[in-house]
Amino acid sequence: MSETLYMNDSYLKEWNADVKSVSQDKFIVMDKTAFFPKGGGVEWDTGKIITENGEEFNVVYTGKFSGEISHEVDKKGLKIGDKVHCKLDWDRRYLLMRYHTGTHVLSGVFFKEYNLKITGNQLTTEKGRIDLNMEEMDIDSFKNAIERSNEIINKKLPVDIYYLTREEAEKDPDLFKLAKGFTHDIMTIRIVDIKGFDRQADGGCHVRNLDEVGLLKYKKAENKGKNFKRVYFTIE
Ligand SMILES: [Zn+2]
């Protein structure tokens, strides 16, 4: 298993690593990585892997396959044992972090103030989308929840990341409200804590303070069926 550097430092942009495996000439596993693999509804990181002689390989996709983080590069040439330097496409990652933390605020509002649960989400650099178990379509609620989220964002609350033992975490079932199919068999649970507002079990990358998120803007909503409503928003 690669060391996942992004779990402890979402702001790490460059690091050194060793190539551990190469398959089909383009799927690279390294001993450590800060490239976030697509997961939890959040898009993957891109960037560069640079060899000691300066050759650059673009990481076009990062995913998790059989428990390993695999980086798809745009050309062949990387070999097992290569010492490489890695660089994230930071603009892309940072925008995804802002979307991710912003979505936690929005889902916290829906949960606490509307008693609605998030049943799915998809975050890209263009827009955010969340699915809710709302019975009747209520667009005013969506707009109001987004306005309310912006009030919370304007409080500039810090966002802390820490670990709890499984036992401690399970005392607070609300920690798992977003995490469908969260693996409860692991012994430590990573917590993303928007101080004084919302705590979630979460393996993703977040900003340090809500003042980095920007403001959420309602875009549209779709009625996908009973107890299934979809809201789109952007961050500006
Ligand atoms: Zn999350």
CSV table of N, CA, C and O and ligand atoms in Angstrom, one decimal, residues 100 104 178 202 206, ligand 1:
chain,number,residue,atom,x,y,z
A,100,HIS,N,-15.2,20.4,-2.0
A,100,HIS,CA,-15.5,19.3,-1.0
A,100,HIS,C,-15.9,19.9,0.4
A,100,HIS,O,-16.9,19.5,1.0
A,104,HIS,N,-19.5,19.8,2.5
A,104,HIS,CA,-19.8,19.4,3.9
A,104,HIS,C,-20.6,20.4,4.6
A,104,HIS,O,-21.5,20.0,5.4
A,178,LEU,N,-22.7,10.9,5.7
A,178,LEU,CA,-22.4,11.1,4.3
A,178,LEU,C,-21.8,9.8,3.7
A,178,LEU,O,-21.8,9.6,2.5
A,202,ASP,N,-14.3,10.9,6.8
A,202,ASP,CA,-14.0,11.3,5.5
A,202,ASP,C,-12.5,11.1,5.1
A,202,ASP,O,-11.6,11.3,5.9
A,206,HIS,N,-9.3,18.7,2.1
A,206,HIS,CA,-10.2,19.9,2.6
A,206,HIS,C,-9.3,21.1,2.8
A,206,HIS,O,-8.1,21.0,3.1
B,1,ZN,ZN,-16.4,14.5,2.2
